[in-house]
Amino acid sequence: MTYSLYWEENMPAWLTQIVSFWNGLTKTQKITIGGVSAGVLTILLFSVLYMGRVEFANLYTDIAPQEAGKITAKLDEWKEKYQLVGTTIKVPVRNRDKLRIRLAKEELAPKGGILGYEIFDVTKLAITDYERRINFLRALQGELTRTIESLDNIEEARVLLVLPKKELFTEEEKNVTASIKLRLPPYAALETDQVRGIINLVASAVEGLSPENVTIVDNKGNILSDIEELGGEQKAEILAAKQLDLQRGEAQKLEHNIRKKLGRVLDPDCLEVVVKWEMNFDRIESKEEKYSMPGFEQLKVSDEVVKESFKGEGTIPGGAPGVEAQMPAYKGATSPAGPMSYTKDEARTNYLADKEEVIKVRSPALSKISVAVVVDGAYERDKNGKLKLTKDNKPIYTPRKPAEMTKYENLVWAAIGAEKGKIYPDRDYIVQIENVQFDRTREWTEELKAEQEAAQALLRIYIIAGSIFLLLISSLIVLMIHRRKVIAQQEADRLAALEVARRREAEGREELVKEGITSTEEESKRLALQNPQQVSQVISTWLAED
């Protein structure tokens, strides 16, 4: 009850008016107002829920899983809402057109699924030879596209085949051709062997297709299939460039190895390494034939034995070779010479001479390694890491000792994989290591300048800190002076109030005497109700006096 009374007494004026208005209404009016208010609130709530609902529409339908993965990854990166339902991607209606444009700009718009030989999985009752031929062409192009896209450094491929109709006469037939468009990652390039591999792959997969009829271009329009059409000079230039790159790469690897080994005992800033790697790219082919030594058993190939025997009169059949000597009644055989006898024996044995054929091919090999190493000396520094300077304001330099240089040279020989003093018949090693003082004038100047700037910055910090400290002290002093003034003013006001209270007390007593009021208790109550502050001050004064 006390709370309700307090609420009624402290109720705002506008709320009081509303309560009075509501209490003055009849029961029917109250029901009508309540129903209308509930209806309005329901309409507002429905409007808010309907406006907050997101309506999705199809962004792309019937897309391949690979393309769907790329598109959804990009939508996640853009923090866009989407729904993936089977092979359909849905996005809010208001963002659909904008997202299509952005995806097309990023080259992520779907190009349709790649169909291979699964195109023949769906059979039709009636199909013409033309449709069957087109389906075979589509299937072959799809299979080649999938195969090429599975290779490294190829993001997308497009294969177009031209399969001319077979003619009755061979001279009337046209060549089978293929065009391949590749999209490579940024800053990527295909090697010559990779391009040649793609050409041979496509030529081997298509019947009647020759490698020279395959054209490959990249996404920038550069023709990649011209490698077979290079002239002798161009091939030589390309080969020379590759050889230089190979030598440069090997030199860099060796230089890195030497720096790594010496970097464990020396400051990398005190070290400079130069490596020259030379290789012999001459292709040398030698052929040797070796025969077996006499006295060993050799392989017998054939034996031939000839025996002749003659008895009777006349000369031995013979004469000049030819038809006349072979004719019957040869005159040499009919000349009278009396009785005679002739015998001839011949034996021939053919052997195969042992033969060893050795072919040596010398491939590119290392011919010479030259290593030059320059090592700087040491500079003395103090405990703080600063350079110690001479009287001429120059850093104190200490050269490397000979024993140190010998250790460094041994490390270099170990890094190149050779032994010092050993002679290698097929290659040369040159290692030169020297202790040379580096020109560090600019470095010293920058270091001294940095030290000066650091000192100036520290001085500025001290000045700023001191200024802030002085400002704080001044502010505290001003605050203390102001507080003292406030306290003094409060004390003066208190004393003045006491003086006023005493005067009013004296005046009150005189008034009581004049009016003849004898009841002190009633007068005190009246004064306390009229001037409670003055009474409290008077009581305080009394207590202070006691």
Tab-separated table of N, CA and C in Angstrom, residues 8 41 126 129 157 209 221 240 246 249 254 302 315 466 474 505 519:
chain	number	residue	atom	x	y	z
A	8	GLU	N	1.807	6.784	-6.911
A	8	GLU	CA	0.793	7.753	-7.310
A	8	GLU	C	1.263	9.184	-7.053
A	41	LEU	N	-0.017	-4.287	-33.956
A	41	LEU	CA	1.238	-4.932	-33.572
A	41	LEU	C	1.490	-6.199	-34.402
A	126	ALA	N	16.411	-43.936	-81.681
A	126	ALA	CA	16.647	-43.513	-83.058
A	126	ALA	C	17.747	-42.460	-83.072
A	129	ASP	N	23.606	-41.433	-88.195
A	129	ASP	CA	25.062	-41.560	-88.248
A	129	ASP	C	25.752	-40.237	-87.956
A	157	ALA	N	41.965	-26.476	-70.052
A	157	ALA	CA	42.314	-26.865	-71.421
A	157	ALA	C	41.046	-26.940	-72.265
A	209	LEU	N	46.078	-38.640	-86.884
A	209	LEU	CA	46.574	-37.302	-86.560
A	209	LEU	C	48.093	-37.344	-86.440
A	221	GLY	N	47.547	-16.126	-76.241
A	221	GLY	CA	47.643	-16.214	-77.692
A	221	GLY	C	49.006	-16.606	-78.209
A	240	ALA	N	72.261	-23.055	-76.178
A	240	ALA	CA	73.287	-22.301	-75.463
A	240	ALA	C	72.714	-21.636	-74.215
A	246	LEU	N	72.110	-23.819	-66.857
A	246	LEU	CA	72.548	-24.971	-66.074
A	246	LEU	C	73.826	-24.660	-65.303
A	249	GLY	N	73.042	-22.150	-62.526
A	249	GLY	CA	72.339	-22.774	-61.409
A	249	GLY	C	73.268	-23.605	-60.533
A	254	LEU	N	76.556	-24.188	-55.444
A	254	LEU	CA	77.852	-24.322	-54.781
A	254	LEU	C	78.163	-23.087	-53.942
A	302	SER	N	83.452	-72.908	-91.618
A	302	SER	CA	83.215	-73.912	-92.657
A	302	SER	C	84.528	-74.614	-93.022
A	315	THR	N	97.333	-83.608	-122.239
A	315	THR	CA	97.762	-82.651	-121.213
A	315	THR	C	96.670	-82.513	-120.146
A	466	GLY	N	60.628	16.005	-19.320
A	466	GLY	CA	60.815	17.079	-18.347
A	466	GLY	C	59.724	18.132	-18.444
A	474	SER	N	53.409	22.166	-11.979
A	474	SER	CA	52.742	23.476	-11.998
A	474	SER	C	51.234	23.301	-11.793
A	505	GLU	N	19.700	34.441	17.096
A	505	GLU	CA	19.371	33.860	18.403
A	505	GLU	C	19.100	34.958	19.429
A	519	SER	N	6.693	29.367	27.486
A	519	SER	CA	6.889	27.969	27.070
A	519	SER	C	8.044	27.875	26.063
